[in-house]
Coordinates of C-alpha atoms in Angstrom, one line a residue:
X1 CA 0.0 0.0 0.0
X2 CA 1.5 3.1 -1.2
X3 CA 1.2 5.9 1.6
X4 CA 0.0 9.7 0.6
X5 CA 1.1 12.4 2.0
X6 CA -1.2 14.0 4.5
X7 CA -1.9 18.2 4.0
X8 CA -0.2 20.5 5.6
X9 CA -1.9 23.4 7.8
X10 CA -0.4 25.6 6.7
X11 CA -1.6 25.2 3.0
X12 CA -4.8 24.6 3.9
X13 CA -4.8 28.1 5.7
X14 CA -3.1 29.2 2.0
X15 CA -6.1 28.3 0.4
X16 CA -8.9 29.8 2.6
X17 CA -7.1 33.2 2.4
X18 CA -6.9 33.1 -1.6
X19 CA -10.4 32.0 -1.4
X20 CA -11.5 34.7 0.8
X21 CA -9.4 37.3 -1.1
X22 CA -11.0 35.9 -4.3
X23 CA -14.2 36.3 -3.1
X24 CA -13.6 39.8 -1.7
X25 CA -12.3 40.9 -5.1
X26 CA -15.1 39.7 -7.0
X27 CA -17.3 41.6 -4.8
X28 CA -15.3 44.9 -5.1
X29 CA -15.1 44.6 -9.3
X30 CA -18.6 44.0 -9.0
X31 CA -19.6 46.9 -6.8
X32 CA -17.3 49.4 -9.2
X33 CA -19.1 48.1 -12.2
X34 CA -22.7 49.0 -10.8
X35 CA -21.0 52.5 -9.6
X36 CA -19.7 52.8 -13.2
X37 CA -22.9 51.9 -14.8
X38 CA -25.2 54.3 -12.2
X39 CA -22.3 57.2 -12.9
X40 CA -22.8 56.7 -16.6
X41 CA -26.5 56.5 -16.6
X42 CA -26.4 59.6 -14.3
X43 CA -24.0 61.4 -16.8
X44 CA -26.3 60.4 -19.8
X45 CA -29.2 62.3 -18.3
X46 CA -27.4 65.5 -18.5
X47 CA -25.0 64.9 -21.1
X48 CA -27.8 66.5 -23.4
X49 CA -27.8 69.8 -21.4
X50 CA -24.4 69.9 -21.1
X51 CA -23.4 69.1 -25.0
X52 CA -26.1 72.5 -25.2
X53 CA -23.8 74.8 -23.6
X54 CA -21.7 75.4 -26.5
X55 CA -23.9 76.0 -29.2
X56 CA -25.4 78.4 -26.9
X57 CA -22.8 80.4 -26.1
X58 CA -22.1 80.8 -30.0
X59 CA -25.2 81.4 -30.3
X60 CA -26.0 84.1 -27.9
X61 CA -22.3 85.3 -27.7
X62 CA -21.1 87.2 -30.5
X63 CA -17.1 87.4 -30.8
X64 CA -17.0 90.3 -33.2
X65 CA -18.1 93.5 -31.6
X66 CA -15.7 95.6 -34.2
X67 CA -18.8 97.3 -35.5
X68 CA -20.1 98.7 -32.8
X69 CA -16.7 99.6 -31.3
X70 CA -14.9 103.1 -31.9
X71 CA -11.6 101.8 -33.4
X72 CA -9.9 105.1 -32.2
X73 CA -11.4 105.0 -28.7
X74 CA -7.8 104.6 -27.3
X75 CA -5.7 105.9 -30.0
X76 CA -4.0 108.7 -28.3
X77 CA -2.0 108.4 -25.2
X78 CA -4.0 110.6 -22.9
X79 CA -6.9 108.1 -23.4
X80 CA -4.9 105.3 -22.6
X81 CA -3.2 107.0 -19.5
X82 CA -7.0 107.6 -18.5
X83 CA -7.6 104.0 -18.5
X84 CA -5.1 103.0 -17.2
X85 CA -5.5 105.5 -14.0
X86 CA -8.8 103.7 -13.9
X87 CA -7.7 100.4 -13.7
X88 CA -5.2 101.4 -11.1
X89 CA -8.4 103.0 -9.3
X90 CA -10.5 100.0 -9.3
X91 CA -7.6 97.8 -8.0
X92 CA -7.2 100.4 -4.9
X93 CA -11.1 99.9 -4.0
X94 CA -10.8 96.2 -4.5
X95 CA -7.6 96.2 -2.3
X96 CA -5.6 94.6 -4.8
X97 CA -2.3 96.6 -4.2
X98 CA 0.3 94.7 -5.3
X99 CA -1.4 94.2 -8.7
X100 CA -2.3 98.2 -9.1
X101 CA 1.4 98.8 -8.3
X102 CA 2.9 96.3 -10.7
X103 CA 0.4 97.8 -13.5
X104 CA 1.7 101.3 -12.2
X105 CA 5.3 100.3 -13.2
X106 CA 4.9 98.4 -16.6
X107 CA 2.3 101.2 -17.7
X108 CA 4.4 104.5 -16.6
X109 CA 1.1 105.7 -15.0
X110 CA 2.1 107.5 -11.2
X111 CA -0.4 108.1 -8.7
X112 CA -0.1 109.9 -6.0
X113 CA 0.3 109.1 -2.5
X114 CA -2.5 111.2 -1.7
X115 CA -4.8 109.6 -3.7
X116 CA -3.5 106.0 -2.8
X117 CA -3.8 106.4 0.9
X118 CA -7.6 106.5 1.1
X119 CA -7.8 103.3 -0.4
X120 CA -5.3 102.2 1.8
X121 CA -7.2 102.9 4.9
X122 CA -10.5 101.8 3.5
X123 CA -8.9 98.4 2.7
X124 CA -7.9 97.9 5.8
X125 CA -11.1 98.5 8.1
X126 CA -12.8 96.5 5.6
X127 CA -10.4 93.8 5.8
X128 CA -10.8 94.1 9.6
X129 CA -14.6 94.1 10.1
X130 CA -14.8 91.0 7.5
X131 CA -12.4 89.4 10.5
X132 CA -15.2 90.6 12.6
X133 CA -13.1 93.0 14.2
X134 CA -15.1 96.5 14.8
X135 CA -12.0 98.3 16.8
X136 CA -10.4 100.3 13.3
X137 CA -14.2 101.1 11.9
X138 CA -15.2 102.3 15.3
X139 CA -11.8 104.6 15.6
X140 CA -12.6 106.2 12.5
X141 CA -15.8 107.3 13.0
X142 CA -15.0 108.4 16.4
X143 CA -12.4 110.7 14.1
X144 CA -15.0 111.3 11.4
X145 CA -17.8 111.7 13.9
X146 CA -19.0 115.3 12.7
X147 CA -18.7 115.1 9.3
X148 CA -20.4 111.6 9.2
X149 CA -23.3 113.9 11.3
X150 CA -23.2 115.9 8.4
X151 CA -24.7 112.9 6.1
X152 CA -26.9 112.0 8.5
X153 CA -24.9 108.4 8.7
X154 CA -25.8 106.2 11.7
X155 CA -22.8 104.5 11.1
X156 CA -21.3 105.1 14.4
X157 CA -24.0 103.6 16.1
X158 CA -24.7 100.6 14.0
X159 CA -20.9 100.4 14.7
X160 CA -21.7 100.3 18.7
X161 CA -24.7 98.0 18.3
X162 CA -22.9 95.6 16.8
X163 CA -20.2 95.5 19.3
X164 CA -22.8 95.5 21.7
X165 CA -24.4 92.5 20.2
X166 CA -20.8 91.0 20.3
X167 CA -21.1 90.8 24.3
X168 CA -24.3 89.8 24.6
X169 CA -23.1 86.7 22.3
X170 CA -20.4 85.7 24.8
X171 CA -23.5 84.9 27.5
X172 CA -23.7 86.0 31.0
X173 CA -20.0 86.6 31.3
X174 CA -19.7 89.6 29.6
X175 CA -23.1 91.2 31.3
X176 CA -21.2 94.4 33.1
X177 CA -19.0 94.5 30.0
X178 CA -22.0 95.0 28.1
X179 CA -23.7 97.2 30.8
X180 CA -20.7 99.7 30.8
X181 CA -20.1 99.5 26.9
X182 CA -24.2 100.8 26.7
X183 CA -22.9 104.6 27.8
X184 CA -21.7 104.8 24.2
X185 CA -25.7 104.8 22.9
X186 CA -26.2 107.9 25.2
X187 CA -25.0 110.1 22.0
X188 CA -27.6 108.6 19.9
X189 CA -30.6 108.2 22.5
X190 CA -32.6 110.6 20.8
X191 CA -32.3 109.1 17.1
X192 CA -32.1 105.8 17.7
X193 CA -34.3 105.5 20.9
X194 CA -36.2 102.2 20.0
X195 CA -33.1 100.6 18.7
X196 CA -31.6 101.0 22.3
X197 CA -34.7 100.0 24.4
X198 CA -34.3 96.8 22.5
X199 CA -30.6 96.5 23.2
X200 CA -31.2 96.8 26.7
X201 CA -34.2 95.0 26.9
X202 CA -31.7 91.9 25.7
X203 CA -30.2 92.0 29.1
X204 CA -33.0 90.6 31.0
X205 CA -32.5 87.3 29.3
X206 CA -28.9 86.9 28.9
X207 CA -28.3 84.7 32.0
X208 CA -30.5 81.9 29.5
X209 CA -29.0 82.8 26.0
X210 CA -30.0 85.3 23.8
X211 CA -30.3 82.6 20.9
X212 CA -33.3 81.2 22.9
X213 CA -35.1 84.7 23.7
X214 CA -37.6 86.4 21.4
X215 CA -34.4 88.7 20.8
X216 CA -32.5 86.1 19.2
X217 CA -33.1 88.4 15.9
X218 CA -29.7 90.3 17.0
X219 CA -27.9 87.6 16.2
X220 CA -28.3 87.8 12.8
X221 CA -24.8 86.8 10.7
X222 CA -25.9 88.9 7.4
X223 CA -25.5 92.5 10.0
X224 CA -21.7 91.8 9.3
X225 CA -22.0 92.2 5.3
X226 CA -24.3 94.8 6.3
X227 CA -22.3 97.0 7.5
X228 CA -19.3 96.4 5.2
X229 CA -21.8 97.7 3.0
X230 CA -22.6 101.3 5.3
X231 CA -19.2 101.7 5.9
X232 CA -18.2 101.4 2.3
X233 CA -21.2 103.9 1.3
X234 CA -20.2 106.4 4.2
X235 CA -16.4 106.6 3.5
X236 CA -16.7 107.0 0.0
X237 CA -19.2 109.6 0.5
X238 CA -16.7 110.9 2.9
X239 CA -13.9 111.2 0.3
X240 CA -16.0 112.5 -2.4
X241 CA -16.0 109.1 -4.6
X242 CA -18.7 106.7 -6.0
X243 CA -19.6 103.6 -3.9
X244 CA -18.8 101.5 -7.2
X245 CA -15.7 101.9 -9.1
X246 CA -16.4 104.1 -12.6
X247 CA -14.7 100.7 -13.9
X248 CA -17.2 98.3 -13.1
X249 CA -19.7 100.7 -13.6
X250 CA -18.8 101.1 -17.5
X251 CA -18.4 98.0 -17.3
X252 CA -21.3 96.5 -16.1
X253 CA -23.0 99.0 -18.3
X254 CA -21.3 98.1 -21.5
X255 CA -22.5 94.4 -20.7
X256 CA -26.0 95.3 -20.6
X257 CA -26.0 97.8 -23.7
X258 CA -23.9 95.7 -26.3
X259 CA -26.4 93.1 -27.4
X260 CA -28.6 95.9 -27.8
X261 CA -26.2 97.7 -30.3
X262 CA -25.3 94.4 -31.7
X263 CA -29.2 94.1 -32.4
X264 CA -29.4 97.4 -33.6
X265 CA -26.7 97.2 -35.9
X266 CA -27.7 93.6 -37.5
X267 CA -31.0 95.3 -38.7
X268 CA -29.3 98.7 -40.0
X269 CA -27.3 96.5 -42.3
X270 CA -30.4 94.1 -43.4
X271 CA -32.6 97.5 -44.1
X272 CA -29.7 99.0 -45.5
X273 CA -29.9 101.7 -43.6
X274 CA -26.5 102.6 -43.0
X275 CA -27.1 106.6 -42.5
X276 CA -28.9 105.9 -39.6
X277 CA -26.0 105.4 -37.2
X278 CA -22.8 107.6 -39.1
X279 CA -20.6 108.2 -35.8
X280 CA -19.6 105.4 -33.3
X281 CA -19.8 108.3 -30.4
X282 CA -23.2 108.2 -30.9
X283 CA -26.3 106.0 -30.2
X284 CA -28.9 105.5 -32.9
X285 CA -31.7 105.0 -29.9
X286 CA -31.9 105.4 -26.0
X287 CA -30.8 102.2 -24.1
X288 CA -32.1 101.3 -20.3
X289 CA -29.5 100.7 -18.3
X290 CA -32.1 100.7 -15.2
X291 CA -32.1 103.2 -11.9
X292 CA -28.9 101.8 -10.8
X293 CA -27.2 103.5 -13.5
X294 CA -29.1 107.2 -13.4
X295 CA -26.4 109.3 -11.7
X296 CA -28.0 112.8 -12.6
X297 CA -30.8 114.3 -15.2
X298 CA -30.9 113.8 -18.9
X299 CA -33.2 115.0 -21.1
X300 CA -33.1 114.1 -24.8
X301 CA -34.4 116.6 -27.5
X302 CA -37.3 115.1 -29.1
X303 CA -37.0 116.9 -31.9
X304 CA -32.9 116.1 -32.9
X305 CA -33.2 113.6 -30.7
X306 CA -29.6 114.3 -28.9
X307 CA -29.0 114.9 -25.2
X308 CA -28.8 118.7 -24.1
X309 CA -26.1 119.4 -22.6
X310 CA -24.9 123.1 -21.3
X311 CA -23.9 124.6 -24.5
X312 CA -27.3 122.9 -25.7
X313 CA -29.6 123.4 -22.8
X314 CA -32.9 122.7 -22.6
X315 CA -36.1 125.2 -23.7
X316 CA -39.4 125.2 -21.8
X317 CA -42.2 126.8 -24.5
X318 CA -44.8 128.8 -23.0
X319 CA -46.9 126.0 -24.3
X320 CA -45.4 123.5 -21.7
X321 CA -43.5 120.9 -24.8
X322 CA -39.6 121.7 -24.1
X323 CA -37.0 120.9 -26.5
X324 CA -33.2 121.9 -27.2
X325 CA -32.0 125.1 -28.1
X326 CA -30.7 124.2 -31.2
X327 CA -34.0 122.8 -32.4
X328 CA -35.4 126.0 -31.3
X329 CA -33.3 127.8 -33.3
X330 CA -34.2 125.5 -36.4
X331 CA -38.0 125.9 -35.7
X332 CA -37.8 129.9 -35.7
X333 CA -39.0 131.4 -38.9
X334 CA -39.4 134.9 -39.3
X335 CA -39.3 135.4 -35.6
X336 CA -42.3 132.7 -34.8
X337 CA -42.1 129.4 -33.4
X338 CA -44.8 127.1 -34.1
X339 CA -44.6 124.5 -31.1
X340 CA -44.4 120.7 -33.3
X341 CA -46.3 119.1 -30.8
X342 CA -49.6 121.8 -30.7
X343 CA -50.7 124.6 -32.7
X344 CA -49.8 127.1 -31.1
X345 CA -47.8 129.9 -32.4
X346 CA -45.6 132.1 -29.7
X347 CA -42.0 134.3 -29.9
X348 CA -39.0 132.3 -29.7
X349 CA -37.7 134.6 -27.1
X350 CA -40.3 133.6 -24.4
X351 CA -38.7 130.0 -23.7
X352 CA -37.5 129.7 -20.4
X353 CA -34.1 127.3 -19.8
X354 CA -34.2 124.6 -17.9
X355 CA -31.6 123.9 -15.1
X356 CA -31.1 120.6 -13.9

């Protein structure tokens, strides 16, 4: 009888553990092919939309806006020195320094100091009360205090409240903090009386939390943007500048009137009309740029149909119509104006100007 040899353990054990690693990698290429195949049903269902994007951006982005550009906008260098001193600008308010000075350098453009330490400051209380730190806002409108007055600002004491508010966050702890900190409001008592009474009010129920008090409105996060927002407004009011840069003003401007011209010049060429719209300083109709972009009167002439200005103010009739002077010059025959929009004959010289 021929005797076998008998197994050894440790193949045995061998063999479970490639069985159970065989097992576990079946399981896992199994599991990746159902993640595969639910990630590429998932991706079929929008690949439609998404294949969609391009045609319409061609279609509702139009590359060549030569036509309706001035080619000698910025032919000269005065023009391009003005730019760039606007670019530099807008970099200042956006506290981008490094990048307005590098720009400064490569494009010859120098700025002075007195104009660049504004900015300076503004950036950093800005940059502070986004780190939730009211100390440098607070010192400068302590400094500011009477000319901020002046604009009837409450930006000193929405500065205070929201310190005070800062306390009453920290719980129970900070209650003679907060009680001591409240003689600040006395300036303000008689303009912002309610707003105190509910400051104060607060106290009663900071031993159990403000957040669970009906005054738990105070701890609203959005007051932080809101007064980045104030301050911004104030200071720049303070310096004599626009809250928005005149950058992103143009160009948020351009953005909204260029398909417009785009449209208006794609029918000018199909009716052939190309006399309609000679000079590219010039806009063949009016374009709404909405009220965020009406900085100050303007009245177009109805009859020329071109903006007065002060060389070209314009005339009130005694009739009521107003129009330019220059179309009232053109209407005057023989010392007579006959108004175009009623009957009514009457002496040139009678028009009143309008200010505005």
């Amino acid at each position: 009888v021929r005797k076998t040899d008998a197994p050894k353990v440790t193949d045995v054990l061998q063999d479970a553990d490639l069985s159970v690693l065989s097992q576990t990698m079946a399981q896992c290429c199994k599991n990746i092919k159902e993640t595969v195949q639910m990630l590429a049903s998932r991706h079929k269902d929008i690949h439609g939309s998404v294949s969609k994007v391009g045609k319409a951006i061609d279609r509702n982005f139009d590359a060549e806006i030569s036509a309706v550009v001035a080619e000698t906008v910025w032919d000269t260098p005065e023009r391009q020195k003005y730019l760039s001193e606007t670019i530099v600008e807008h970099l200042y308010r956006q506290g981008m320094l490094s990048v307005a000075e590098d720009l400064c350098q490569e494009s010859g453009v120098v700025i002075d100091m007195s104009m660049k330490q504004p900015f300076l400051e503004l950036n950093r209380i800005l940059e502070a009360l986004r780190m939730q730190d009211l100390r440098p806002a607070l010192e400068w409108a302590v400094t500011n205090r009477q000319r901020l007055l002046d604009l009837n600002s409450s930006l000193e004491f929405k500065l205070h409240r929201l310190y005070f508010i800062s306390l009453l966050s920290g719980g129970i702890g900070n209650q003679m903090e907060a009680l001591q900190y409240a003689r600040h409001f006395q300036p303000f008592a008689s303009q912002h009386q309610r707003d105190i009474q509910i400051l104060m009010g607060s106290l009663v129920y900071l031993r159990h939390g403000i957040e669970n008090s009906p005054y738990r409105g105070l701890l609203e996060t959005n007051q932080w943007a809101e007064i980045c927002n104030i301050f911004t407004r104030d200071a720049c009011a303070l310096l004599g500048l626009s809250v928005e840069s005149p950058l992103s003003v143009s160009f948020a401007s351009g953005c909204m009137a260029l398909p417009v011209l785009m449209n208006i010049k794609q029918v000018i060429e199909q009716r052939q009309c190309s006399g309609v719209w000679t000079h590219k300083d010039e806009l063949p109709i009016e374009i709404d740029l909405g009220k965020k972009c009406w900085y100050h009167s303007v009245f177009a002439c109805p009859i020329l149909r071109q903006q007065t200005s002060e060389s070209n103010p314009p005339m009130k009739l005694i009739c009521g119509h107003v129009i330019s002077r220059d179309a009232l010059n053109k209407l005057t025959n023989a010392g007579k104006l006959k108004c175009p929009y009623c009957p009514m004959e009457q002496n040139p010289s009678h028009a009143k100007q309008i200010y505005f």
